[in-house]
Amino acid sequence: MGAPESESPAAVQQQNEWANGFWDCFSPAGTCFWGCCLPCCLFGKTQSRLDDPQLKEYSYMNGNCCLYYLTAQVGFHWVLLMIRRGEIRQRFGIEGSGVGDCCSSYWCPCCVIMQHEKEIEAQSERPQTGYQAPTGMAYAPQ
């Protein structure tokens, strides 16, 4: 048996926390209203924000809104939320598990929708920086 191989820095992914807590549902009031009264519209907005953070081509009645509405009519909206929650966690490197996604989506879908919206909004406001070359390594000409 050899020594365990160490993970390369590229393979280690930083684990982040959600920008807003699961129970931080009551602010802002607009998000709370949409999440409680018209969750299908907020779900559609959130999914549109993933593709276009500025929401330039956004409409309240879109495919994701209709998909949420239809799955809610048959009682399976929580499955859709669970899948999306896992995708959001993976995309932004947020800690969690599939079991946690399942439980939160099943027991409080409105809280999940509001947390998704606020998380994606917060992530889209963060500056996106790519690779930054290190400075101070200049060589003098000979």
mmCIF file of N, CA and C in Angstrom, residues 6-81:
data_model
loop_
_atom_site.group_PDB
_atom_site.id
_atom_site.type_symbol
_atom_site.label_atom_id
_atom_site.label_comp_id
_atom_site.label_asym_id
_atom_site.label_seq_id
_atom_site.Cartn_x
_atom_site.Cartn_y
_atom_site.Cartn_z
ATOM 1 N N SER A 6 -2.465 12.978 -2.676
ATOM 2 C CA SER A 6 -3.084 14.243 -2.280
ATOM 3 C C SER A 6 -3.850 14.802 -3.468
ATOM 4 N N GLU A 7 -4.913 15.481 -3.154
ATOM 5 C CA GLU A 7 -5.722 16.068 -4.215
ATOM 6 C C GLU A 7 -5.028 17.305 -4.751
ATOM 7 N N SER A 8 -5.113 17.482 -6.048
ATOM 8 C CA SER A 8 -4.536 18.679 -6.639
ATOM 9 C C SER A 8 -5.413 19.870 -6.286
ATOM 10 N N PRO A 9 -4.840 21.075 -6.233
ATOM 11 C CA PRO A 9 -5.643 22.253 -5.883
ATOM 12 C C PRO A 9 -6.825 22.455 -6.820
ATOM 13 N N ALA A 10 -6.696 22.043 -8.074
ATOM 14 C CA ALA A 10 -7.795 22.230 -9.018
ATOM 15 C C ALA A 10 -8.955 21.305 -8.689
ATOM 16 N N ALA A 11 -8.663 20.148 -8.069
ATOM 17 C CA ALA A 11 -9.719 19.191 -7.774
ATOM 18 C C ALA A 11 -10.494 19.551 -6.511
ATOM 19 N N VAL A 12 -9.921 20.364 -5.646
ATOM 20 C CA VAL A 12 -10.591 20.757 -4.413
ATOM 21 C C VAL A 12 -11.514 21.929 -4.717
ATOM 22 N N GLN A 13 -12.799 21.724 -4.452
ATOM 23 C CA GLN A 13 -13.768 22.781 -4.724
ATOM 24 C C GLN A 13 -14.159 23.433 -3.407
ATOM 25 N N GLN A 14 -14.183 24.741 -3.394
ATOM 26 C CA GLN A 14 -14.547 25.483 -2.194
ATOM 27 C C GLN A 14 -16.027 25.275 -1.902
ATOM 28 N N GLN A 15 -16.354 24.993 -0.655
ATOM 29 C CA GLN A 15 -17.736 24.820 -0.236
ATOM 30 C C GLN A 15 -18.212 26.109 0.419
ATOM 31 N N ASN A 16 -19.259 26.670 -0.102
ATOM 32 C CA ASN A 16 -19.813 27.924 0.398
ATOM 33 C C ASN A 16 -21.109 27.663 1.149
ATOM 34 N N GLU A 17 -21.546 28.653 1.867
ATOM 35 C CA GLU A 17 -22.846 28.638 2.534
ATOM 36 C C GLU A 17 -23.851 29.354 1.631
ATOM 37 N N TRP A 18 -25.133 29.135 1.874
ATOM 38 C CA TRP A 18 -26.156 29.902 1.181
ATOM 39 C C TRP A 18 -26.020 31.364 1.602
ATOM 40 N N ALA A 19 -26.234 32.290 0.683
ATOM 41 C CA ALA A 19 -26.131 33.719 0.989
ATOM 42 C C ALA A 19 -27.202 34.146 1.993
ATOM 43 N N ASN A 20 -28.361 33.506 1.947
ATOM 44 C CA ASN A 20 -29.460 33.795 2.868
ATOM 45 C C ASN A 20 -29.894 32.486 3.509
ATOM 46 N N GLY A 21 -30.250 32.549 4.770
ATOM 47 C CA GLY A 21 -30.679 31.352 5.476
ATOM 48 C C GLY A 21 -32.003 30.826 4.951
ATOM 49 N N PHE A 22 -32.258 29.560 5.250
ATOM 50 C CA PHE A 22 -33.485 28.910 4.786
ATOM 51 C C PHE A 22 -34.734 29.589 5.330
ATOM 52 N N TRP A 23 -34.681 30.073 6.553
ATOM 53 C CA TRP A 23 -35.851 30.686 7.177
ATOM 54 C C TRP A 23 -35.891 32.205 7.014
ATOM 55 N N ASP A 24 -35.031 32.774 6.196
ATOM 56 C CA ASP A 24 -35.043 34.221 5.931
ATOM 57 C C ASP A 24 -36.031 34.534 4.813
ATOM 58 N N CYS A 25 -37.273 34.165 5.015
ATOM 59 C CA CYS A 25 -38.272 34.250 3.948
ATOM 60 C C CYS A 25 -38.984 35.596 3.871
ATOM 61 N N PHE A 26 -38.963 36.378 4.930
ATOM 62 C CA PHE A 26 -39.852 37.525 5.003
ATOM 63 C C PHE A 26 -39.284 38.822 4.452
ATOM 64 N N SER A 27 -38.073 38.793 3.973
ATOM 65 C CA SER A 27 -37.540 40.001 3.351
ATOM 66 C C SER A 27 -36.747 39.602 2.117
ATOM 67 N N PRO A 28 -36.801 40.367 1.088
ATOM 68 C CA PRO A 28 -37.678 41.524 0.905
ATOM 69 C C PRO A 28 -39.138 41.098 0.747
ATOM 70 N N ALA A 29 -40.016 42.026 1.023
ATOM 71 C CA ALA A 29 -41.448 41.728 1.026
ATOM 72 C C ALA A 29 -41.949 41.259 -0.336
ATOM 73 N N GLY A 30 -41.397 41.813 -1.415
ATOM 74 C CA GLY A 30 -41.832 41.408 -2.751
ATOM 75 C C GLY A 30 -41.539 39.948 -3.034
ATOM 76 N N THR A 31 -40.354 39.504 -2.667
ATOM 77 C CA THR A 31 -39.992 38.102 -2.865
ATOM 78 C C THR A 31 -40.865 37.207 -2.002
ATOM 79 N N CYS A 32 -41.147 37.647 -0.783
ATOM 80 C CA CYS A 32 -42.015 36.891 0.116
ATOM 81 C C CYS A 32 -43.420 36.758 -0.477
ATOM 82 N N PHE A 33 -43.944 37.851 -1.015
ATOM 83 C CA PHE A 33 -45.272 37.821 -1.627
ATOM 84 C C PHE A 33 -45.315 36.836 -2.784
ATOM 85 N N TRP A 34 -44.358 36.961 -3.712
ATOM 86 C CA TRP A 34 -44.344 36.083 -4.879
ATOM 87 C C TRP A 34 -44.138 34.630 -4.478
ATOM 88 N N GLY A 35 -43.263 34.392 -3.507
ATOM 89 C CA GLY A 35 -42.986 33.023 -3.081
ATOM 90 C C GLY A 35 -44.171 32.347 -2.421
ATOM 91 N N CYS A 36 -44.970 33.115 -1.677
ATOM 92 C CA CYS A 36 -46.121 32.540 -0.976
ATOM 93 C C CYS A 36 -47.383 32.509 -1.827
ATOM 94 N N CYS A 37 -47.620 33.562 -2.599
ATOM 95 C CA CYS A 37 -48.879 33.680 -3.340
ATOM 96 C C CYS A 37 -48.806 33.157 -4.771
ATOM 97 N N LEU A 38 -47.687 33.370 -5.435
ATOM 98 C CA LEU A 38 -47.525 32.931 -6.826
ATOM 99 C C LEU A 38 -46.153 32.274 -7.006
ATOM 100 N N PRO A 39 -45.941 31.139 -6.347
ATOM 101 C CA PRO A 39 -44.615 30.519 -6.409
ATOM 102 C C PRO A 39 -44.200 30.102 -7.816
ATOM 103 N N CYS A 40 -45.166 29.790 -8.671
ATOM 104 C CA CYS A 40 -44.799 29.388 -10.038
ATOM 105 C C CYS A 40 -44.137 30.553 -10.779
ATOM 106 N N CYS A 41 -44.615 31.773 -10.555
ATOM 107 C CA CYS A 41 -44.014 32.943 -11.210
ATOM 108 C C CYS A 41 -42.613 33.218 -10.678
ATOM 109 N N LEU A 42 -42.417 33.089 -9.362
ATOM 110 C CA LEU A 42 -41.088 33.305 -8.793
ATOM 111 C C LEU A 42 -40.123 32.215 -9.250
ATOM 112 N N PHE A 43 -40.604 30.987 -9.360
ATOM 113 C CA PHE A 43 -39.764 29.901 -9.865
ATOM 114 C C PHE A 43 -39.318 30.196 -11.291
ATOM 115 N N GLY A 44 -40.250 30.647 -12.135
ATOM 116 C CA GLY A 44 -39.905 31.000 -13.514
ATOM 117 C C GLY A 44 -38.901 32.135 -13.581
ATOM 118 N N LYS A 45 -39.064 33.130 -12.715
ATOM 119 C CA LYS A 45 -38.132 34.263 -12.678
ATOM 120 C C LYS A 45 -36.738 33.801 -12.265
ATOM 121 N N THR A 46 -36.678 32.957 -11.255
ATOM 122 C CA THR A 46 -35.396 32.467 -10.762
ATOM 123 C C THR A 46 -34.666 31.661 -11.824
ATOM 124 N N GLN A 47 -35.383 30.800 -12.511
ATOM 125 C CA GLN A 47 -34.747 29.993 -13.557
ATOM 126 C C GLN A 47 -34.302 30.868 -14.721
ATOM 127 N N SER A 48 -35.062 31.913 -15.033
ATOM 128 C CA SER A 48 -34.655 32.851 -16.082
ATOM 129 C C SER A 48 -33.404 33.608 -15.669
ATOM 130 N N ARG A 49 -33.294 33.937 -14.375
ATOM 131 C CA ARG A 49 -32.135 34.663 -13.864
ATOM 132 C C ARG A 49 -30.860 33.822 -13.995
ATOM 133 N N LEU A 50 -30.979 32.507 -13.917
ATOM 134 C CA LEU A 50 -29.808 31.643 -14.101
ATOM 135 C C LEU A 50 -29.223 31.798 -15.499
ATOM 136 N N ASP A 51 -30.095 31.933 -16.493
ATOM 137 C CA ASP A 51 -29.644 32.077 -17.881
ATOM 138 C C ASP A 51 -29.269 33.507 -18.223
ATOM 139 N N ASP A 52 -30.006 34.476 -17.669
ATOM 140 C CA ASP A 52 -29.790 35.888 -17.971
ATOM 141 C C ASP A 52 -29.880 36.692 -16.672
ATOM 142 N N PRO A 53 -28.745 36.917 -15.992
ATOM 143 C CA PRO A 53 -28.784 37.613 -14.699
ATOM 144 C C PRO A 53 -29.430 38.996 -14.750
ATOM 145 N N GLN A 54 -29.441 39.646 -15.902
ATOM 146 C CA GLN A 54 -30.046 40.975 -16.017
ATOM 147 C C GLN A 54 -31.541 40.909 -16.317
ATOM 148 N N LEU A 55 -32.061 39.728 -16.602
ATOM 149 C CA LEU A 55 -33.479 39.504 -16.927
ATOM 150 C C LEU A 55 -33.957 40.384 -18.080
ATOM 151 N N LYS A 56 -33.155 40.492 -19.116
ATOM 152 C CA LYS A 56 -33.515 41.337 -20.257
ATOM 153 C C LYS A 56 -34.683 40.765 -21.057
ATOM 154 N N GLU A 57 -34.744 39.465 -21.208
ATOM 155 C CA GLU A 57 -35.792 38.821 -22.009
ATOM 156 C C GLU A 57 -36.808 38.089 -21.131
ATOM 157 N N TYR A 58 -36.989 38.536 -19.913
ATOM 158 C CA TYR A 58 -37.815 37.822 -18.946
ATOM 159 C C TYR A 58 -39.290 38.162 -19.081
ATOM 160 N N SER A 59 -40.146 37.156 -18.895
ATOM 161 C CA SER A 59 -41.586 37.361 -18.806
ATOM 162 C C SER A 59 -42.115 36.471 -17.677
ATOM 163 N N TYR A 60 -43.110 36.944 -16.928
ATOM 164 C CA TYR A 60 -43.622 36.174 -15.796
ATOM 165 C C TYR A 60 -44.180 34.823 -16.221
ATOM 166 N N MET A 61 -44.832 34.782 -17.345
ATOM 167 C CA MET A 61 -45.370 33.513 -17.840
ATOM 168 C C MET A 61 -44.367 32.926 -18.821
ATOM 169 N N ASN A 62 -43.555 32.008 -18.329
ATOM 170 C CA ASN A 62 -42.582 31.358 -19.193
ATOM 171 C C ASN A 62 -42.670 29.851 -18.992
ATOM 172 N N GLY A 63 -41.839 29.124 -19.690
ATOM 173 C CA GLY A 63 -41.890 27.667 -19.632
ATOM 174 C C GLY A 63 -41.651 27.103 -18.243
ATOM 175 N N ASN A 64 -40.711 27.688 -17.514
ATOM 176 C CA ASN A 64 -40.435 27.200 -16.163
ATOM 177 C C ASN A 64 -41.594 27.474 -15.214
ATOM 178 N N CYS A 65 -42.251 28.597 -15.394
ATOM 179 C CA CYS A 65 -43.431 28.918 -14.590
ATOM 180 C C CYS A 65 -44.521 27.872 -14.835
ATOM 181 N N CYS A 66 -44.768 27.573 -16.093
ATOM 182 C CA CYS A 66 -45.795 26.583 -16.438
ATOM 183 C C CYS A 66 -45.419 25.191 -15.945
ATOM 184 N N LEU A 67 -44.139 24.845 -16.044
ATOM 185 C CA LEU A 67 -43.676 23.541 -15.568
ATOM 186 C C LEU A 67 -43.913 23.402 -14.065
ATOM 187 N N TYR A 68 -43.599 24.441 -13.313
ATOM 188 C CA TYR A 68 -43.829 24.398 -11.865
ATOM 189 C C TYR A 68 -45.326 24.280 -11.569
ATOM 190 N N TYR A 69 -46.123 25.059 -12.267
ATOM 191 C CA TYR A 69 -47.571 25.030 -12.052
ATOM 192 C C TYR A 69 -48.133 23.632 -12.305
ATOM 193 N N LEU A 70 -47.724 23.028 -13.414
ATOM 194 C CA LEU A 70 -48.239 21.697 -13.755
ATOM 195 C C LEU A 70 -47.791 20.639 -12.750
ATOM 196 N N THR A 71 -46.536 20.692 -12.328
ATOM 197 C CA THR A 71 -46.081 19.703 -11.346
ATOM 198 C C THR A 71 -46.754 19.930 -9.990
ATOM 199 N N ALA A 72 -47.068 21.175 -9.665
ATOM 200 C CA ALA A 72 -47.767 21.460 -8.406
ATOM 201 C C ALA A 72 -49.194 20.918 -8.441
ATOM 202 N N GLN A 73 -49.813 20.924 -9.609
ATOM 203 C CA GLN A 73 -51.179 20.426 -9.726
ATOM 204 C C GLN A 73 -51.282 18.936 -9.435
ATOM 205 N N VAL A 74 -50.209 18.205 -9.676
ATOM 206 C CA VAL A 74 -50.219 16.766 -9.398
ATOM 207 C C VAL A 74 -49.430 16.426 -8.128
ATOM 208 N N GLY A 75 -48.977 17.457 -7.403
ATOM 209 C CA GLY A 75 -48.316 17.249 -6.127
ATOM 210 C C GLY A 75 -46.845 16.898 -6.184
ATOM 211 N N PHE A 76 -46.208 17.117 -7.327
ATOM 212 C CA PHE A 76 -44.794 16.765 -7.455
ATOM 213 C C PHE A 76 -43.887 17.969 -7.671
ATOM 214 N N HIS A 77 -44.341 19.157 -7.303
ATOM 215 C CA HIS A 77 -43.509 20.350 -7.455
ATOM 216 C C HIS A 77 -42.251 20.263 -6.607
ATOM 217 N N TRP A 78 -42.319 19.570 -5.497
ATOM 218 C CA TRP A 78 -41.156 19.440 -4.618
ATOM 219 C C TRP A 78 -40.028 18.666 -5.295
ATOM 220 N N VAL A 79 -40.370 17.737 -6.195
ATOM 221 C CA VAL A 79 -39.335 16.984 -6.922
ATOM 222 C C VAL A 79 -38.578 17.931 -7.854
ATOM 223 N N LEU A 80 -39.315 18.785 -8.543
ATOM 224 C CA LEU A 80 -38.694 19.774 -9.422
ATOM 225 C C LEU A 80 -37.788 20.711 -8.616
ATOM 226 N N LEU A 81 -38.267 21.159 -7.463
ATOM 227 C CA LEU A 81 -37.464 22.035 -6.601
ATOM 228 C C LEU A 81 -36.213 21.326 -6.092
#
